[in-house]
GROMACS .gro file of C-alpha atoms in nm:
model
  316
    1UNK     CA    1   8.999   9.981   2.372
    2UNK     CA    2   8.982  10.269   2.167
    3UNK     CA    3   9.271  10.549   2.107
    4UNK     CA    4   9.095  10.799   2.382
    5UNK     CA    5   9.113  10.553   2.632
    6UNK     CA    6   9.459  10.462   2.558
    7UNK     CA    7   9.550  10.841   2.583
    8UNK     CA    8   9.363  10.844   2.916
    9UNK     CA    9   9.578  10.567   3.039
   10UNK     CA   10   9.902  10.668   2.910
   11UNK     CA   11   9.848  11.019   3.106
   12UNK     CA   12   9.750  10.866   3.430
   13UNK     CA   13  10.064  10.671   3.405
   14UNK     CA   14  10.331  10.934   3.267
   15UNK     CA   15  10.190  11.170   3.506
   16UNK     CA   16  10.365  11.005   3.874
   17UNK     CA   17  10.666  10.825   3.686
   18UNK     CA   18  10.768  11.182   3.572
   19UNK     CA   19  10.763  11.343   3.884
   20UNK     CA   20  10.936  11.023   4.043
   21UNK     CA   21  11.207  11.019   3.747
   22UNK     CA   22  11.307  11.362   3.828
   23UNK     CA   23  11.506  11.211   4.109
   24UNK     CA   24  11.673  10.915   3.978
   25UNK     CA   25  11.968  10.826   3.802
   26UNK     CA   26  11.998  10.815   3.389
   27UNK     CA   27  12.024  10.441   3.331
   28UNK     CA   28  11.678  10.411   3.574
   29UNK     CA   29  11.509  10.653   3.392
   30UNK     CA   30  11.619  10.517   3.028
   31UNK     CA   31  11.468  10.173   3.187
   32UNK     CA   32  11.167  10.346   3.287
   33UNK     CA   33  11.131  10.462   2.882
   34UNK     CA   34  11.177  10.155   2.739
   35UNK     CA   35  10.920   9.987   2.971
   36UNK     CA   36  10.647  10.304   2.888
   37UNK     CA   37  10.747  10.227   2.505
   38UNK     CA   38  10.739   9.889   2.548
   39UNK     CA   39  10.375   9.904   2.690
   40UNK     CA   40  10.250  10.175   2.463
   41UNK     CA   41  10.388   9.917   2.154
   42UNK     CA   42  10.210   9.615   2.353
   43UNK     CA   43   9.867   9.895   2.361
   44UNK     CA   44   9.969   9.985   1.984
   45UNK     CA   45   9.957   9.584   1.905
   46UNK     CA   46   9.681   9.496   2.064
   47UNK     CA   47   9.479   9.780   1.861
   48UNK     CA   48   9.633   9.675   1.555
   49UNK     CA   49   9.507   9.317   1.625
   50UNK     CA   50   9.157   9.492   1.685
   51UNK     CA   51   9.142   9.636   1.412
   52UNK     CA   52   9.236   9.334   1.235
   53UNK     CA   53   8.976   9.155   1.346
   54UNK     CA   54   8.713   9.395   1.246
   55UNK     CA   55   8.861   9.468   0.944
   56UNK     CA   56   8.804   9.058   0.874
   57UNK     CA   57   8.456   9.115   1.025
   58UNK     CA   58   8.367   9.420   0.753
   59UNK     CA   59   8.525   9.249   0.478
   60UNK     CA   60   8.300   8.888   0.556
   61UNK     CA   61   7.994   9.123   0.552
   62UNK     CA   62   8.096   9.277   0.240
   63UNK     CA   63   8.144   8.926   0.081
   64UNK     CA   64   7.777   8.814   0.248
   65UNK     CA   65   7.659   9.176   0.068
   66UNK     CA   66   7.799   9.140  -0.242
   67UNK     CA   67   7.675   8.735  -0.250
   68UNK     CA   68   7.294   8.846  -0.210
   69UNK     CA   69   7.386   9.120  -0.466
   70UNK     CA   70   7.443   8.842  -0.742
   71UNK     CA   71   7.151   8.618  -0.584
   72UNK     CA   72   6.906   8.950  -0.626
   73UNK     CA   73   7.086   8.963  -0.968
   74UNK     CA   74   7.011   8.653  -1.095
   75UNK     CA   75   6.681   8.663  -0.920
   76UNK     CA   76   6.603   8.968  -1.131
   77UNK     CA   77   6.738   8.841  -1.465
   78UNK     CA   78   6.521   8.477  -1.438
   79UNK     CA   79   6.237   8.747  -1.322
   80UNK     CA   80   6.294   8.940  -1.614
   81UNK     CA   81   6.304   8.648  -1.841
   82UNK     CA   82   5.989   8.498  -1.693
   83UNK     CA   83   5.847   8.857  -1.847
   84UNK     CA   84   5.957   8.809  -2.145
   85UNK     CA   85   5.830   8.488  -2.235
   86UNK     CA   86   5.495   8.611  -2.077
   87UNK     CA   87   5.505   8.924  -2.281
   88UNK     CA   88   5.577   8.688  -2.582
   89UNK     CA   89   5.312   8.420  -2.521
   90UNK     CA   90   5.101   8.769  -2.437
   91UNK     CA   91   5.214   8.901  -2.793
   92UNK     CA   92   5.167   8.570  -2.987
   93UNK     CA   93   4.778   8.516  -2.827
   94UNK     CA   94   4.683   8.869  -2.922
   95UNK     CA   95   4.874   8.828  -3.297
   96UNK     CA   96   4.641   8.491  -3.258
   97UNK     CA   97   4.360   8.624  -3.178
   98UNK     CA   98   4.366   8.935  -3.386
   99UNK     CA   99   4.422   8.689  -3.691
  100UNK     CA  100   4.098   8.458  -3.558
  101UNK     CA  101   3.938   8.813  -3.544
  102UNK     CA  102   3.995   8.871  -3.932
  103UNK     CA  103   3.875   8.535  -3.999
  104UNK     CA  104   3.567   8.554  -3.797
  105UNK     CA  105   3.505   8.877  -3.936
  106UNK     CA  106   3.522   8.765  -4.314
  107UNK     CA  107   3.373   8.433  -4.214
  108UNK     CA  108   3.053   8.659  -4.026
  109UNK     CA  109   3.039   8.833  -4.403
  110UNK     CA  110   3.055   8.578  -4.573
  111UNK     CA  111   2.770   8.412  -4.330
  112UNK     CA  112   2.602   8.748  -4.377
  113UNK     CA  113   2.649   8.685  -4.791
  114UNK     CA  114   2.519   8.372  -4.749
  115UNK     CA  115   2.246   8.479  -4.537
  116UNK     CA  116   2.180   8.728  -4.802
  117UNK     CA  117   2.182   8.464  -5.091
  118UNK     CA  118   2.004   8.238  -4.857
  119UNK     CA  119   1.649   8.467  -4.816
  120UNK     CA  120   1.707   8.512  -5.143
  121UNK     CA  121   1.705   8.176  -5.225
  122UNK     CA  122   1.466   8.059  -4.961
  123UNK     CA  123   1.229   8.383  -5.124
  124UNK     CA  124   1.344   8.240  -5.460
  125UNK     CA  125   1.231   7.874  -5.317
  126UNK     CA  126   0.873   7.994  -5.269
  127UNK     CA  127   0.868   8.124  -5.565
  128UNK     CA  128   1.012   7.870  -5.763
  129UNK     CA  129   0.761   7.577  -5.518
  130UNK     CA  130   0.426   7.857  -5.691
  131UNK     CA  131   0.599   7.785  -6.016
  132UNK     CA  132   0.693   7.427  -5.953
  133UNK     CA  133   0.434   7.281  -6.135
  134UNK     CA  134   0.441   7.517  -6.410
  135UNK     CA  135   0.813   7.534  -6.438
  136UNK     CA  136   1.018   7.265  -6.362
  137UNK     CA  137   1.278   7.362  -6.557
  138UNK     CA  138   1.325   7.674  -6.224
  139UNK     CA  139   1.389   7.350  -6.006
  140UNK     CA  140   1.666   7.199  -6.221
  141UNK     CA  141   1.840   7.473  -6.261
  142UNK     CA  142   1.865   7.543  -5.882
  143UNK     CA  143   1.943   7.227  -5.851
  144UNK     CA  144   2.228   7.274  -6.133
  145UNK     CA  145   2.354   7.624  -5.906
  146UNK     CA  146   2.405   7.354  -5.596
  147UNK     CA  147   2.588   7.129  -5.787
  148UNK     CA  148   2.813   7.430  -5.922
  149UNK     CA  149   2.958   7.492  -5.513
  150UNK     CA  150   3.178   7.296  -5.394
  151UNK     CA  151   3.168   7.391  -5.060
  152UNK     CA  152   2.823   7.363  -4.940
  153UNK     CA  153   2.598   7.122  -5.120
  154UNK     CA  154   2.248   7.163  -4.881
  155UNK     CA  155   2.120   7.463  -4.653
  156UNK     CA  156   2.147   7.261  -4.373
  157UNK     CA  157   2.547   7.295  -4.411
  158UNK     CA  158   2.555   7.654  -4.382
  159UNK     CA  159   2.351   7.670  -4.099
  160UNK     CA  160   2.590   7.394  -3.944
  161UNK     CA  161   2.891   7.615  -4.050
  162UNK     CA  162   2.780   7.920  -3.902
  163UNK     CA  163   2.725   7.740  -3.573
  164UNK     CA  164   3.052   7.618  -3.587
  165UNK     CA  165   3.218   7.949  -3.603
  166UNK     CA  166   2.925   8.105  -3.352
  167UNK     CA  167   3.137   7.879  -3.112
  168UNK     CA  168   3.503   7.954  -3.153
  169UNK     CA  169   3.401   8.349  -3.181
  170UNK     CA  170   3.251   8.300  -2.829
  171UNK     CA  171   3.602   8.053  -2.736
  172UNK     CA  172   3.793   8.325  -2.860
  173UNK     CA  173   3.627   8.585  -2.624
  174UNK     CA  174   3.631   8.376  -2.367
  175UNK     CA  175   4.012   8.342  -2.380
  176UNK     CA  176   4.081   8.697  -2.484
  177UNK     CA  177   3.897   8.827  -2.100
  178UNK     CA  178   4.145   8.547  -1.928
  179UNK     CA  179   4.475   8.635  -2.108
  180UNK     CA  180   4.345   9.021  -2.002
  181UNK     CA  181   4.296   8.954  -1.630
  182UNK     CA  182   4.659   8.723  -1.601
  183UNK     CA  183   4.823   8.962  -1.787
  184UNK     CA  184   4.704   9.279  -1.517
  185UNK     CA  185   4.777   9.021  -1.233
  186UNK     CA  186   5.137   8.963  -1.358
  187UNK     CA  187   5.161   9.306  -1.384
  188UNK     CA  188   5.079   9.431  -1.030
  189UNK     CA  189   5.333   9.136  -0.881
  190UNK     CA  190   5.602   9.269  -1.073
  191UNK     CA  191   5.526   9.629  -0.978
  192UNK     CA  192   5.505   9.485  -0.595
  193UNK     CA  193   5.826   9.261  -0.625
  194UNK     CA  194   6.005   9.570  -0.783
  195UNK     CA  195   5.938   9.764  -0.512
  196UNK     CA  196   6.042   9.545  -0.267
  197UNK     CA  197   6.357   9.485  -0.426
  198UNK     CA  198   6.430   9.805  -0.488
  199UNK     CA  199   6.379   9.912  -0.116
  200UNK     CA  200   6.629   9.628  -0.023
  201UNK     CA  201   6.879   9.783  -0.288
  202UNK     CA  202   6.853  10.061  -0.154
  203UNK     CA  203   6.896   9.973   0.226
  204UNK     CA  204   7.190   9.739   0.132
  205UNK     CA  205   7.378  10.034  -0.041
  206UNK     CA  206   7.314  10.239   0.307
  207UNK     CA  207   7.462   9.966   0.495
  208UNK     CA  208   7.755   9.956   0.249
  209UNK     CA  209   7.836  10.319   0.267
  210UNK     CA  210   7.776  10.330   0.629
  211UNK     CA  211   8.049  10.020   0.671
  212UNK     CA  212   8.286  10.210   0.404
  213UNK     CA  213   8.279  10.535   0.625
  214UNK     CA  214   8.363  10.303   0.945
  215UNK     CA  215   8.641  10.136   0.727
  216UNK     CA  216   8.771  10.516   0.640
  217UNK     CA  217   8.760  10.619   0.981
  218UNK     CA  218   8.974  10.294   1.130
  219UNK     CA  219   9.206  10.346   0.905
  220UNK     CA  220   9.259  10.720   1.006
  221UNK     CA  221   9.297  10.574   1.323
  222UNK     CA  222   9.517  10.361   1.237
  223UNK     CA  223   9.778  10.590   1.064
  224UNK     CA  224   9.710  10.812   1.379
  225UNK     CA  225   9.830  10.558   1.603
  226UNK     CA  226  10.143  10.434   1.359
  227UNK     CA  227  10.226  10.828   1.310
  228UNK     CA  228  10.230  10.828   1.713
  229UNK     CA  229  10.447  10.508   1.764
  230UNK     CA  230  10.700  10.612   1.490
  231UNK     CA  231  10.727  10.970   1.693
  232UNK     CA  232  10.775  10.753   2.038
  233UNK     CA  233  10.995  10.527   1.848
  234UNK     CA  234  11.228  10.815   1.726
  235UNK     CA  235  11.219  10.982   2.099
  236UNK     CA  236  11.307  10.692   2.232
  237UNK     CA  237  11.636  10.629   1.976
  238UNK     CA  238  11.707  11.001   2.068
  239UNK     CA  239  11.723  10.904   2.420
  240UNK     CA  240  11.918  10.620   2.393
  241UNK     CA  241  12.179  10.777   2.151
  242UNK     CA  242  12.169  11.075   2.350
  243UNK     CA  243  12.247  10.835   2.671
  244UNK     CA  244  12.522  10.664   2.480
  245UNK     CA  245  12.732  10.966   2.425
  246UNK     CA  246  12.710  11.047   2.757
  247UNK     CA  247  12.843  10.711   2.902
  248UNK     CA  248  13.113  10.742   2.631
  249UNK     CA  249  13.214  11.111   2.690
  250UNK     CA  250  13.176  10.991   3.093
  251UNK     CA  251  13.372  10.664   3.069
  252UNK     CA  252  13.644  10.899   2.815
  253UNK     CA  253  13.707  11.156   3.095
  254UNK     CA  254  13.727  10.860   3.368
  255UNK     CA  255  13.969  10.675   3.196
  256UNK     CA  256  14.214  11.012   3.136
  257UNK     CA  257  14.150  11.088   3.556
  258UNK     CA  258  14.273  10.733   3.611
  259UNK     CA  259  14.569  10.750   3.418
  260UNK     CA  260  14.653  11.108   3.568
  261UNK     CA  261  14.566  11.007   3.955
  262UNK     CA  262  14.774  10.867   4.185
  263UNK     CA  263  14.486  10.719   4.343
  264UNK     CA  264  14.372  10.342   4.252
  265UNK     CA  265  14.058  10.316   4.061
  266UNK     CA  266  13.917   9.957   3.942
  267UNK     CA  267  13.753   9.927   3.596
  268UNK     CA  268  13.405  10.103   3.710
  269UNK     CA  269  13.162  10.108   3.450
  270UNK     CA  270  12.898  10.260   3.593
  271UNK     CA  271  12.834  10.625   3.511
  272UNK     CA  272  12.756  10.749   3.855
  273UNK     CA  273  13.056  10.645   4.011
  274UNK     CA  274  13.278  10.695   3.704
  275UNK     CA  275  13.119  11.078   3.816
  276UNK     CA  276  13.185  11.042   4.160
  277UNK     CA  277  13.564  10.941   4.072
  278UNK     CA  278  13.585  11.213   3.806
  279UNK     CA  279  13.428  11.496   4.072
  280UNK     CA  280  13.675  11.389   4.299
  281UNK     CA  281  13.983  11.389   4.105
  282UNK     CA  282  13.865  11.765   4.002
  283UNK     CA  283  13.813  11.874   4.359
  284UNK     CA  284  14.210  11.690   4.458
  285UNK     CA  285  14.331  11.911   4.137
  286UNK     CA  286  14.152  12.193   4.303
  287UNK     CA  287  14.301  12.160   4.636
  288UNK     CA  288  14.678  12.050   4.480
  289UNK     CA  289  14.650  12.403   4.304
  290UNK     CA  290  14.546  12.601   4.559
  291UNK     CA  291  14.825  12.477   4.782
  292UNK     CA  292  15.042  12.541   4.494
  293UNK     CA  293  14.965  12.911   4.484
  294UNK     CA  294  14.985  12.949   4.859
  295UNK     CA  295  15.373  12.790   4.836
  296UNK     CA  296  15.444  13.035   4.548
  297UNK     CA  297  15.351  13.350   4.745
  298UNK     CA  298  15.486  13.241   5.075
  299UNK     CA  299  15.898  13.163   4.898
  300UNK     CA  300  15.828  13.516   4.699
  301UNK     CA  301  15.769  13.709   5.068
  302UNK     CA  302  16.078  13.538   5.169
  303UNK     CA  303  16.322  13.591   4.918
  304UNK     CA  304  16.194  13.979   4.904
  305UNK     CA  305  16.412  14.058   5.219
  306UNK     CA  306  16.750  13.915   5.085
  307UNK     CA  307  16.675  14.087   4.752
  308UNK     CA  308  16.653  14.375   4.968
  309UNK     CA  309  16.979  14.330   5.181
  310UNK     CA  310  17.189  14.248   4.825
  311UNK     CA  311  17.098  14.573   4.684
  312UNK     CA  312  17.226  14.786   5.000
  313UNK     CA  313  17.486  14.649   5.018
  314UNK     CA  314  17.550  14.745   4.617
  315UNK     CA  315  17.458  15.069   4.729
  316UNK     CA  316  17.782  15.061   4.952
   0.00000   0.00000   0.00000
């Protein structure tokens, strides 16, 4: 039930009670308050219980909010350091494969060097097979240059060489177009997860502000309804003190008419007949003085003609 309907109710119920209390007696009607302010503090309870409860309700959402807060959290940060161990893998392949790069490239000029020194030799070769048989000495010393490398010894080992690195250039490509292609896949999921977690940050700090205005306006409430039981509460006391005094000032004058009258009062404590006794010890003292006067002016109209008689005969 919320505080307009409790207004509502509280009207429809002060509205007969006051015209009916017009027309009782002071300790009825003091009853009467205490059983409005007792049902307006039972109403004022039952609110505060109310809002209790919600309050408990708000505050377990804003635990369940602020728990998928830290999940999303740590969700992000293992998301994030996923990344970077991608992004370093990602680094360390491309530092890898720009260094196999280099080496392919001075390998490819040195193939191309040998290449060079290999027509030159093979040109050389046909040269030195024309002169073979008139100079052998051409054949030795060839012979002698092959002997002088260390690293290749026959033709055939270049060609195997360059073979050899003919294949890992074409691994290396190979691998360089798949790192590319999971690289711009990982990309686009995190773009897609980043948006989707930022739309749910987003909607969860809505909800949060939208609960933390509801919070701000129960607790106006709130201090609405304590501000108006603390004014009933001090009406009331009013009341009742106000009451008091007049049972005491009552009971005071009841108790000096009882010691003054003749007539026999018991030990009334009731205000209404301590009243009635008081109204009709005034009226008796109203009647006793009246009586009084008339006595007065009736002995002073008969004591005027002796006066009268007593001073003629002075006279004389």
């Amino acid at each position: 039930m919320d505080s307009q309907q409790v207004t509502l109710l509280q009207r429809k119920r002060a509205v007969p009670h006051t015209l009916v209390l017009e027309h009782v007696s002071p300790a009825t009607r003091l009853l009467e308050k205490r059983r409005q302010m007792f049902e307006v503090q039972e109403a004022l309870e039952q609110q505060k219980m109310e809002f209790n409860r919600k309050e408990e309700v708000f505050k377990r959402r804003e635990e369940g909010l602020k728990k998928k807060d830290l999940e999303l959290q740590e969700s992000l940060i293992r998301f994030s350091k996923f990344l970077q161990e991608n992004d370093a893998k990602r680094m360390h392949a491309l530092k890898k494969a720009q260094d196999e790069r280099k080496t392919r490239e001075e390998k490819e000029r040195e193939v191309e060097q040998l290449g060079v020194a290999m027509e030159e030799l093979t040109a050389h070769r046909q040269q030195v097979q024309q002169l073979l048989h008139r100079n052998i000495r051409y054949q030795h010393y060839l012979e002698s240059v092959l002997e002088g490398a260390d690293e290749f010894h026959e033709i055939g080992d270049l060609i195997l060489r360059h073979a050899t690195l003919a294949a890992t250039n074409q691994d290396l490509k190979e691998q360089r177009n798949h790192f590319g292609e999971a690289a711009e896949q990982t990309r686009s999921e995190l773009q897609a997860y980043t948006k989707t977690k930022t739309d749910e940050i987003v909607n969860l700090n809505n909800t949060i502000s939208r609960l933390k205005k509801q919070l701000e306006t129960y607790e106006a409430e709130s201090y609405a309804q304590e501000t108006k039981k603390d004014y009933s509460l001090q009406v009331a006391s009013q009341k009742t003190l106000e009451y008091g005094q007049v049972c005491m000032s009552t009971d005071n004058l009841f108790q000096r008419c009882r010691q003054r009258s003749k007539v026999a009062h018991g030990n009334v404590t009731n205000p209404l007949l301590q009243l009635e006794a008081i109204g009709n010890f005034v009226s008796d003292l109203g009647a006793i003085r009246e009586l009084s006067q008339k006595n007065n002016v009736k002995s002073s109209m008969q004591s005027m003609p002796r006066l009268e008689k007593l001073s003629v005969a002075g006279d004389k």
